[in-house]
C-alpha cells in the first residue's frame, strides 16, 4: 500500500481481480510472527487535542482515518468541525503560506462569481443568491479577517461579516463602511475590477476602507487604531460623498480616493475631505 502510494482498498481490488487469495489478519500474523502494536487511545486523543488532524494521525499510526475517529469518539473527544479544522490550519501557516492560499482563493472567487463578470448575465443573475448564502454560512471568512474583526469589536464597534451587497460579500461591515482585507501585491485602488466594485458599492451607499496587508507591511495593532480613526472620518462625510481609503497593515495611510459617479471612476480626494 505504502510502496505504491494507493489505498488499502485499491490494492485489495487489484489482488482480487488477479485471482489472488486474500489472507486474513490472523493468517498474516501467523506467517509474519508480528502483531500490530496496540493503539494508544490516550496518545491519539492527546495529539488530536494538541492540533494534529485525523489524517495526520492515521498516517502516523498506520491505520485508517475511520479507526482514528472511532478511538477519538471512544475517548470522549469533541471532534473539530470543518471550519474549526480550517481555522486551526490557518493559524499554523506562515504569512507567505496564507498569502499564497488567499491568492488562490481570490482567483477561485472570480471564477465562481464572487466578483460577477458584468458581461455574463447568468453570473450576474445568480450572484445575489450566492452572496446571501455565503453571508449565512460564513464560508468565506479566514484568520486575518478574524483578527481585524476582533480588533474592531474590542474597540466598541458593531461589526457584521460577509454582508451580501448586490452579488458581493463584504469582508466586514461597520455602519455604512465596508472594511476589506486585501493581501494581494497590487494596489486595490488601481485594479479595474476593484475600482468597478468600489463604484458600485458607492452607488449603493457604502464607503470602502481597505486594509492592505503584505509581507513588507504585516498586520500590526496600530492598524486597528488607524482603522477606527478613518471609520469615524468616513462616517462624518456629507451624505452624497463616497470615498475609498487604503491603509497598510502597518497602519500607514496609503490613499484617499473619492468616487466620481459621473465617470464611474476613483479620483484623488480633495485635501479637506475629512481626512483624520
Tab-separated table of C-alpha atoms in Angstrom:
chain	number	residue	atom	x	y	z
A	1	UNK	CA	0.000	0.000	0.000
A	2	UNK	CA	2.699	2.499	1.029
A	3	UNK	CA	5.074	1.325	-1.711
A	4	UNK	CA	2.557	2.031	-4.488
A	5	UNK	CA	1.019	5.186	-2.957
A	6	UNK	CA	-2.529	3.843	-3.200
A	7	UNK	CA	-5.218	2.957	-0.687
A	8	UNK	CA	-5.673	-0.399	1.014
A	9	UNK	CA	-8.948	-0.868	-0.858
A	10	UNK	CA	-7.265	-0.274	-4.237
A	11	UNK	CA	-4.595	-2.913	-3.509
A	12	UNK	CA	-7.284	-5.357	-2.429
A	13	UNK	CA	-9.293	-4.773	-5.625
A	14	UNK	CA	-6.228	-5.408	-7.819
A	15	UNK	CA	-5.382	-8.625	-5.964
A	16	UNK	CA	-8.976	-9.842	-6.177
A	17	UNK	CA	-9.136	-9.116	-9.911
A	18	UNK	CA	-5.905	-11.083	-10.385
A	19	UNK	CA	-7.395	-14.079	-8.573
A	20	UNK	CA	-5.062	-13.809	-5.582
A	21	UNK	CA	-6.414	-15.228	-2.335
A	22	UNK	CA	-6.600	-12.529	0.323
A	23	UNK	CA	-5.038	-13.573	3.634
A	24	UNK	CA	-6.960	-12.947	6.816
A	25	UNK	CA	-5.457	-10.799	9.561
A	26	UNK	CA	-4.888	-13.874	11.719
A	27	UNK	CA	-3.071	-15.727	8.953
A	28	UNK	CA	-0.890	-12.706	8.287
A	29	UNK	CA	0.150	-12.649	11.949
A	30	UNK	CA	0.921	-16.389	11.927
A	31	UNK	CA	3.092	-16.061	8.820
A	32	UNK	CA	4.997	-12.997	9.890
A	33	UNK	CA	5.066	-13.577	13.601
A	34	UNK	CA	4.477	-9.857	14.035
A	35	UNK	CA	1.439	-8.462	15.749
A	36	UNK	CA	0.266	-4.943	15.140
A	37	UNK	CA	1.177	-2.695	18.027
A	38	UNK	CA	-1.963	-1.849	20.001
A	39	UNK	CA	-3.187	1.702	19.507
A	40	UNK	CA	-2.709	4.093	22.421
A	41	UNK	CA	-6.075	5.830	22.595
A	42	UNK	CA	-4.848	8.327	25.188
A	43	UNK	CA	-1.954	9.365	22.978
A	44	UNK	CA	-4.246	9.692	19.958
A	45	UNK	CA	-6.605	11.896	21.962
A	46	UNK	CA	-3.742	13.983	23.356
A	47	UNK	CA	-2.198	14.584	19.935
A	48	UNK	CA	-5.565	15.402	18.364
A	49	UNK	CA	-6.375	17.921	21.082
A	50	UNK	CA	-2.879	19.297	20.544
A	51	UNK	CA	-3.844	20.181	16.971
A	52	UNK	CA	-2.978	17.153	14.808
A	53	UNK	CA	-5.615	16.179	12.268
A	54	UNK	CA	-7.328	12.810	11.878
A	55	UNK	CA	-5.484	12.322	8.587
A	56	UNK	CA	-2.086	13.081	10.135
A	57	UNK	CA	-2.776	10.667	12.995
A	58	UNK	CA	-3.925	7.921	10.635
A	59	UNK	CA	-0.626	8.195	8.786
A	60	UNK	CA	1.387	8.287	11.996
A	61	UNK	CA	-0.275	5.146	13.413
A	62	UNK	CA	-0.613	3.343	10.032
A	63	UNK	CA	-4.369	2.876	10.355
A	64	UNK	CA	-7.395	4.253	8.557
A	65	UNK	CA	-8.845	7.637	9.330
A	66	UNK	CA	-12.054	5.902	10.395
A	67	UNK	CA	-10.149	3.942	13.038
A	68	UNK	CA	-8.696	7.166	14.438
A	69	UNK	CA	-12.132	8.757	14.548
A	70	UNK	CA	-13.590	5.757	16.400
A	71	UNK	CA	-10.820	5.967	19.002
A	72	UNK	CA	-11.418	9.679	19.471
A	73	UNK	CA	-15.149	9.166	19.924
A	74	UNK	CA	-14.488	6.344	22.393
A	75	UNK	CA	-12.204	8.667	24.356
A	76	UNK	CA	-14.952	11.284	24.568
A	77	UNK	CA	-13.046	13.836	22.472
A	78	UNK	CA	-15.100	16.585	20.819
A	79	UNK	CA	-14.325	16.355	17.126
A	80	UNK	CA	-13.493	19.542	15.273
A	81	UNK	CA	-15.858	20.839	12.611
A	82	UNK	CA	-14.570	21.540	9.103
A	83	UNK	CA	-14.447	25.273	9.843
A	84	UNK	CA	-12.676	24.651	13.156
A	85	UNK	CA	-10.081	22.456	11.490
A	86	UNK	CA	-9.531	25.041	8.770
A	87	UNK	CA	-9.145	27.835	11.330
A	88	UNK	CA	-6.511	25.800	13.206
A	89	UNK	CA	-4.714	25.091	9.951
A	90	UNK	CA	-4.609	28.775	9.020
A	91	UNK	CA	-3.226	29.726	12.427
A	92	UNK	CA	-0.268	27.409	11.875
A	93	UNK	CA	0.641	28.790	8.450
A	94	UNK	CA	3.252	31.475	7.875
A	95	UNK	CA	2.236	34.800	6.326
A	96	UNK	CA	3.670	33.710	2.971
A	97	UNK	CA	1.682	30.451	3.049
A	98	UNK	CA	-1.540	32.278	3.974
A	99	UNK	CA	-0.964	34.842	1.247
A	100	UNK	CA	-0.471	32.074	-1.327
A	101	UNK	CA	-3.719	30.420	-0.240
A	102	UNK	CA	-5.527	33.758	-0.288
A	103	UNK	CA	-4.305	34.423	-3.818
A	104	UNK	CA	-5.668	31.054	-4.948
A	105	UNK	CA	-8.917	31.685	-3.088
A	106	UNK	CA	-9.329	35.096	-4.696
A	107	UNK	CA	-8.849	33.526	-8.122
A	108	UNK	CA	-11.486	30.935	-7.232
A	109	UNK	CA	-13.807	33.747	-6.135
A	110	UNK	CA	-13.503	35.387	-9.538
A	111	UNK	CA	-14.200	32.094	-11.309
A	112	UNK	CA	-17.150	31.203	-9.084
A	113	UNK	CA	-18.879	34.570	-9.189
A	114	UNK	CA	-17.769	36.330	-6.003
A	115	UNK	CA	-16.900	39.178	-8.343
A	116	UNK	CA	-19.516	38.601	-11.073
A	117	UNK	CA	-18.450	39.214	-14.645
A	118	UNK	CA	-20.585	42.121	-15.949
A	119	UNK	CA	-20.597	40.533	-19.412
A	120	UNK	CA	-22.060	37.251	-18.102
A	121	UNK	CA	-25.820	37.644	-17.486
A	122	UNK	CA	-26.079	34.197	-15.888
A	123	UNK	CA	-23.359	35.016	-13.341
A	124	UNK	CA	-24.960	38.386	-12.616
A	125	UNK	CA	-28.359	36.776	-12.079
A	126	UNK	CA	-27.136	34.128	-9.641
A	127	UNK	CA	-24.581	36.274	-7.783
A	128	UNK	CA	-27.019	37.848	-5.253
A	129	UNK	CA	-28.347	34.463	-4.181
A	130	UNK	CA	-24.826	33.035	-3.872
A	131	UNK	CA	-23.747	36.068	-1.817
A	132	UNK	CA	-26.719	35.743	0.545
A	133	UNK	CA	-25.880	32.073	1.098
A	134	UNK	CA	-22.278	32.930	1.943
A	135	UNK	CA	-23.432	35.598	4.365
A	136	UNK	CA	-25.418	32.966	6.262
A	137	UNK	CA	-22.820	30.189	6.174
A	138	UNK	CA	-19.775	32.477	6.706
A	139	UNK	CA	-17.916	30.158	4.341
A	140	UNK	CA	-15.553	32.875	3.132
A	141	UNK	CA	-14.022	34.015	6.423
A	142	UNK	CA	-10.345	33.457	7.203
A	143	UNK	CA	-7.958	34.112	10.077
A	144	UNK	CA	-6.692	37.575	9.053
A	145	UNK	CA	-10.252	38.861	8.668
A	146	UNK	CA	-10.999	37.441	12.112
A	147	UNK	CA	-8.107	39.441	13.601
A	148	UNK	CA	-9.439	42.675	12.126
A	149	UNK	CA	-12.982	41.822	13.226
A	150	UNK	CA	-11.857	41.080	16.780
A	151	UNK	CA	-9.827	44.301	16.944
A	152	UNK	CA	-12.788	46.427	15.849
A	153	UNK	CA	-15.127	44.705	18.304
A	154	UNK	CA	-12.646	45.243	21.119
A	155	UNK	CA	-12.754	48.969	20.265
A	156	UNK	CA	-16.519	49.072	20.661
A	157	UNK	CA	-17.720	48.781	17.068
A	158	UNK	CA	-20.752	46.783	15.982
A	159	UNK	CA	-19.379	44.508	13.270
A	160	UNK	CA	-21.079	42.362	10.642
A	161	UNK	CA	-19.189	39.900	8.454
A	162	UNK	CA	-19.661	38.588	4.907
A	163	UNK	CA	-22.520	41.011	4.277
A	164	UNK	CA	-24.164	40.422	0.886
A	165	UNK	CA	-24.460	43.533	-1.302
A	166	UNK	CA	-25.526	43.240	-4.963
A	167	UNK	CA	-23.776	39.910	-5.507
A	168	UNK	CA	-20.685	40.830	-3.465
A	169	UNK	CA	-19.726	39.729	0.032
A	170	UNK	CA	-18.140	42.455	2.138
A	171	UNK	CA	-15.415	41.119	4.428
A	172	UNK	CA	-16.507	43.325	7.335
A	173	UNK	CA	-19.219	45.977	7.605
A	174	UNK	CA	-19.241	48.759	10.211
A	175	UNK	CA	-22.236	51.020	9.652
A	176	UNK	CA	-22.034	52.077	6.002
A	177	UNK	CA	-18.294	51.354	5.724
A	178	UNK	CA	-17.095	48.161	4.010
A	179	UNK	CA	-13.771	47.092	5.549
A	180	UNK	CA	-11.964	44.872	3.059
A	181	UNK	CA	-8.862	42.799	3.902
A	182	UNK	CA	-6.555	42.834	0.860
A	183	UNK	CA	-3.408	40.663	0.704
A	184	UNK	CA	-2.518	40.767	-2.980
A	185	UNK	CA	0.520	42.684	-4.237
A	186	UNK	CA	-1.418	45.104	-6.464
A	187	UNK	CA	-2.868	48.382	-5.170
A	188	UNK	CA	-6.615	47.904	-4.574
A	189	UNK	CA	-7.359	51.454	-5.714
A	190	UNK	CA	-5.832	50.879	-9.146
A	191	UNK	CA	-7.163	47.463	-10.119
A	192	UNK	CA	-10.010	47.851	-12.681
A	193	UNK	CA	-12.180	45.146	-11.156
A	194	UNK	CA	-11.849	46.540	-7.635
A	195	UNK	CA	-12.423	50.110	-8.870
A	196	UNK	CA	-15.656	48.980	-10.529
A	197	UNK	CA	-16.652	47.233	-7.322
A	198	UNK	CA	-15.980	50.344	-5.219
A	199	UNK	CA	-18.074	52.492	-7.572
A	200	UNK	CA	-20.963	50.035	-7.393
A	201	UNK	CA	-20.732	49.925	-3.608
A	202	UNK	CA	-20.603	53.727	-3.529
A	203	UNK	CA	-23.777	53.891	-5.582
A	204	UNK	CA	-25.347	51.569	-3.005
A	205	UNK	CA	-24.365	53.962	-0.192
A	206	UNK	CA	-21.116	52.381	1.021
A	207	UNK	CA	-17.643	53.743	1.709
A	208	UNK	CA	-14.766	51.279	1.256
A	209	UNK	CA	-11.833	51.027	3.672
A	210	UNK	CA	-9.073	48.634	2.593
A	211	UNK	CA	-6.588	47.014	4.973
A	212	UNK	CA	-3.690	46.211	2.652
A	213	UNK	CA	-1.529	43.528	4.269
A	214	UNK	CA	1.696	42.434	2.591
A	215	UNK	CA	4.994	40.917	3.636
A	216	UNK	CA	6.559	44.379	3.812
A	217	UNK	CA	3.592	45.720	5.780
A	218	UNK	CA	2.258	42.891	8.004
A	219	UNK	CA	-0.766	43.469	10.184
A	220	UNK	CA	0.036	45.315	13.415
A	221	UNK	CA	-2.062	46.570	16.351
A	222	UNK	CA	-1.506	50.149	15.208
A	223	UNK	CA	-3.507	49.336	12.077
A	224	UNK	CA	-6.657	48.747	14.119
A	225	UNK	CA	-6.330	52.172	15.763
A	226	UNK	CA	-5.918	53.795	12.342
A	227	UNK	CA	-8.949	51.882	11.084
A	228	UNK	CA	-11.077	53.355	13.850
A	229	UNK	CA	-9.812	56.864	13.044
A	230	UNK	CA	-10.730	56.524	9.371
A	231	UNK	CA	-14.046	54.847	10.125
A	232	UNK	CA	-15.046	57.948	12.076
A	233	UNK	CA	-13.752	60.235	9.290
A	234	UNK	CA	-15.724	58.410	6.612
A	235	UNK	CA	-18.911	58.460	8.655
A	236	UNK	CA	-18.608	62.253	9.025
A	237	UNK	CA	-18.508	62.880	5.254
A	238	UNK	CA	-21.517	64.538	3.551
A	239	UNK	CA	-24.270	62.124	2.546
A	240	UNK	CA	-23.639	62.492	-1.191
A	241	UNK	CA	-19.908	61.759	-0.968
A	242	UNK	CA	-18.383	58.284	-1.093
A	243	UNK	CA	-14.712	57.500	-0.606
A	244	UNK	CA	-12.272	54.628	-0.683
A	245	UNK	CA	-9.330	54.671	1.709
A	246	UNK	CA	-6.374	52.293	1.746
A	247	UNK	CA	-4.409	51.616	4.943
A	248	UNK	CA	-1.308	49.465	5.063
A	249	UNK	CA	-1.169	46.618	7.567
A	250	UNK	CA	1.405	48.633	9.476
A	251	UNK	CA	-1.128	51.460	9.912
A	252	UNK	CA	0.207	53.842	7.235
A	253	UNK	CA	-2.406	55.682	5.159
A	254	UNK	CA	-1.750	54.783	1.523
A	255	UNK	CA	-4.519	56.539	-0.399
A	256	UNK	CA	-7.739	58.551	-0.092
A	257	UNK	CA	-9.856	58.322	-3.242
A	258	UNK	CA	-13.295	59.716	-3.994
A	259	UNK	CA	-15.935	58.019	-6.124
A	260	UNK	CA	-16.706	60.018	-9.273
A	261	UNK	CA	-20.229	58.844	-10.060
A	262	UNK	CA	-20.322	60.624	-13.437
A	263	UNK	CA	-17.160	58.962	-14.759
A	264	UNK	CA	-17.675	55.801	-12.643
A	265	UNK	CA	-14.079	56.052	-11.501
A	266	UNK	CA	-11.933	56.797	-8.458
A	267	UNK	CA	-10.186	60.157	-8.267
A	268	UNK	CA	-7.884	61.679	-5.623
A	269	UNK	CA	-9.966	63.221	-2.864
A	270	UNK	CA	-9.610	66.928	-2.021
A	271	UNK	CA	-7.198	67.746	0.785
A	272	UNK	CA	-10.079	68.799	3.025
A	273	UNK	CA	-12.007	65.562	2.525
A	274	UNK	CA	-12.303	64.957	6.245
A	275	UNK	CA	-9.037	63.085	6.442
A	276	UNK	CA	-8.067	62.306	10.003
